[in-house]
Amino acid sequence: MLERFRAFWNKLFSPVADGLIKIGVTPDMVTWVGTIGVCVGALWLFPQGEFFWGTMFVTAFVFSDIVDGTMARKLGRTSKYGAFLDSTLDRLGDAAVFGGIALWYAWEGDSQVYLCLALACLVLGSLTSYIRARAESLGMEAKGGIAERSDRLVSILVMTGLSGLFNLPILQHVTLWALAAASLVTVAQRMTMVKRQADAAA
């Protein structure tokens, strides 16, 4: 659902991209800085239970994923390596977000259930992306599903931030349950897509 708004975000951040290009910043620099910022915020603040400020910190860097792509298109420098780097660091950032939440529940949060759910979201999210990448390497497609990356990331950040702001842990708890289930369904959906294409080709 959220992918439909990508054109809006690209337009919104176009002036930012123009400004960075003028001062000599490259798309790859933005990608690295954004990922480092996400990892630092998620792995530093979330394990301490600072969910609101952690979300604010992470969100400030999440939009680099849009800015770097906009810059690359403006410069005419879209490349296979750029796409590879962007996708690789996206996985790292996603893992940091759910990993930071998992560390909270492993330490101060003291909940094996929500520790396991956070880890399930981390693993299933990575698996969702791997299925698509592997399918495309075999000449097939595996896009779509009920919980794509942007849906998962926005959901967990919004609800984690609100849970910290209003001191309502249940918001994050419900989201972890929902994302774990939705991610599992998405994995099944993508595997089914690939199976159908493979059977048709055979």
C-alpha positions as a printed Julia matrix, in Angstrom:
202×3 Matrix{Float64}:
  0.0     0.0     0.0
  2.71    2.47    1.03
  4.64    1.89   -2.2
  1.86    3.76   -4.0
  2.98    6.96   -2.27
  6.6     6.71   -3.42
  6.04    9.33   -6.16
  4.79   11.78   -3.51
  7.84   11.24   -1.31
 10.19   11.56   -4.29
  8.64   14.93   -5.14
  8.73   16.07   -1.51
 12.42   15.3    -1.09
 13.49   16.49   -4.53
 14.71   19.88   -3.2
 16.78   18.08   -0.54
 18.33   15.91   -3.24
 19.12   19.0    -5.33
 20.79   20.7    -2.37
 22.97   17.69   -1.56
 24.03   17.35   -5.19
 25.1    21.01   -5.28
 27.48   20.55   -2.35
 29.03   17.41   -3.85
 27.33   14.69   -1.84
 26.92   11.4    -3.72
 23.96    8.97   -3.51
 26.19    6.29   -1.99
 27.25    8.69    0.79
 23.59    9.31    1.63
 22.91    5.57    1.65
 25.74    4.9     4.09
 24.94    7.82    6.4
 21.26    6.88    6.48
 21.98    3.26    7.36
 24.52    4.16   10.04
 22.03    6.61   11.56
 19.25    4.01   11.63
 21.53    1.4    13.2
 22.88    3.77   15.85
 19.42    5.01   16.84
 17.81    1.57   16.9
 20.62   -0.28   18.66
 21.41    2.52   21.13
 18.02    3.92   22.15
 15.56    1.01   21.68
 17.41   -1.38   24.06
 17.17    1.34   26.73
 13.39    1.55   26.3
 13.63    5.03   24.72
 11.05    4.15   22.09
  9.75    7.63   21.29
 13.12    9.36   20.93
 14.56    6.28   19.31
 11.82    6.38   16.69
 12.4    10.09   16.09
 16.12    9.48   15.66
 15.63    6.52   13.31
 12.94    8.26   11.26
 15.27   11.2    10.61
 17.56    8.8     8.74
 15.01    6.43    7.18
 14.11    8.91    4.46
 17.66    8.69    3.1
 16.37    5.61    1.28
 14.24    7.93   -0.86
 16.76   10.76   -1.12
 19.61    8.6    -2.45
 17.42    7.14   -5.19
 16.17   10.58   -6.19
 19.74   11.87   -6.34
 20.89    8.95   -8.48
 18.1     9.56  -11.01
 18.82   13.28  -11.16
 22.51   12.6   -11.76
 21.83    9.81  -14.24
 24.0     7.51  -12.14
 21.62    4.62  -11.52
 23.79    1.53  -11.53
 23.68   -2.12  -10.62
 26.12   -1.57   -7.77
 24.06    1.32   -6.42
 20.95   -0.85   -6.41
 22.9    -3.68   -4.77
 24.33   -1.4    -2.07
 20.94    0.15   -1.36
 19.22   -3.24   -0.98
 22.01   -4.66    1.16
 22.05   -1.73    3.57
 18.23   -1.73    3.71
 18.42   -5.23    5.17
 20.96   -4.04    7.73
 18.77   -1.12    8.79
 15.66   -3.3     9.08
 17.57   -5.84   11.18
 18.78   -3.06   13.48
 15.23   -1.82   14.11
 13.84   -5.22   15.08
 17.13   -6.2    16.71
 17.0    -3.14   18.96
 13.46   -4.0    20.02
 14.49   -7.62   20.61
 17.35   -6.46   22.85
 14.91   -4.45   24.96
 12.78   -7.53   25.57
 15.87   -9.66   26.21
 17.09   -7.2    28.87
 14.94   -4.64   30.64
 11.68   -5.6    28.92
 12.07   -9.15   30.22
  9.63  -10.92   27.88
 10.55  -14.07   26.01
  7.32  -13.9    24.01
  7.98  -10.46   22.55
 11.68  -11.2    22.18
 10.71  -14.15   19.98
  8.16  -12.08   18.04
 10.71   -9.34   17.32
 13.19  -11.96   16.12
 10.47  -13.59   14.01
  9.76  -10.23   12.34
 13.48   -9.77   11.7
 13.96  -13.22   10.17
 10.74  -13.27    8.14
 11.4    -9.77    6.83
 14.84  -10.82    5.62
 13.38  -14.0     4.13
 10.75  -11.99    2.25
 13.47   -9.92    0.61
 15.63  -12.99   -0.1
 12.77  -14.78   -1.85
 12.32  -11.86   -4.23
 16.06  -11.56   -4.91
 16.48  -15.29   -5.5
 13.41  -15.48   -7.73
 14.66  -12.58   -9.85
 18.08  -14.24  -10.19
 16.23  -17.23  -11.68
 14.28  -15.07  -14.12
 11.03  -15.01  -12.14
  9.16  -12.39  -10.11
  8.16  -12.45   -6.46
  6.88   -8.98   -5.68
  3.9    -8.11   -3.56
  2.32   -9.71   -0.54
  0.38   -8.17    2.31
  3.46   -6.87    4.17
  6.2    -5.41    2.01
  9.26   -3.68    3.47
  7.84   -0.16    3.66
  4.64   -1.45    5.3
  6.6    -3.34    7.95
  9.0    -0.5     8.66
  6.4     2.27    8.91
  4.09    0.12   11.05
  6.69   -0.82   13.62
  8.19    2.68   13.81
  4.85    4.47   14.18
  3.52    2.11   16.82
  6.83    1.9    18.67
  6.99    5.7    18.78
  3.42    6.01   20.01
  3.93    3.3    22.61
  6.84    5.31   23.99
  5.06    8.66   23.78
  1.89    7.52   25.56
  3.45    4.75   27.64
  1.21    2.15   26.01
  3.33   -0.97   25.38
  0.27   -2.76   24.0
  0.56   -0.72   20.79
  3.96   -2.23   20.09
  2.85   -5.66   21.28
 -0.12   -5.8    18.92
  2.04   -4.57   16.05
  4.64   -7.28   16.63
  1.95   -9.97   16.59
  0.4    -8.5    13.44
  3.7    -8.09   11.6
  4.9   -11.57   12.49
  1.68  -13.03   11.1
  1.61  -10.75    8.04
  5.28  -11.45    7.26
  4.66  -15.19    7.44
  1.73  -14.82    5.04
  3.88  -12.7     2.71
  6.58  -15.39    2.65
  3.93  -17.97    1.75
  2.47  -15.7    -0.94
  5.83  -15.12   -2.6
  6.77  -18.78   -2.47
  3.45  -19.6    -4.12
  4.11  -17.01   -6.86
  7.48  -18.59   -7.63
  6.07  -22.13   -7.54
  3.39  -21.2   -10.1
  5.92  -19.58  -12.42
  8.3   -22.55  -12.12
  5.47  -25.02  -12.84
  4.33  -22.97  -15.85
  7.86  -22.87  -17.24
  8.25  -26.62  -16.75
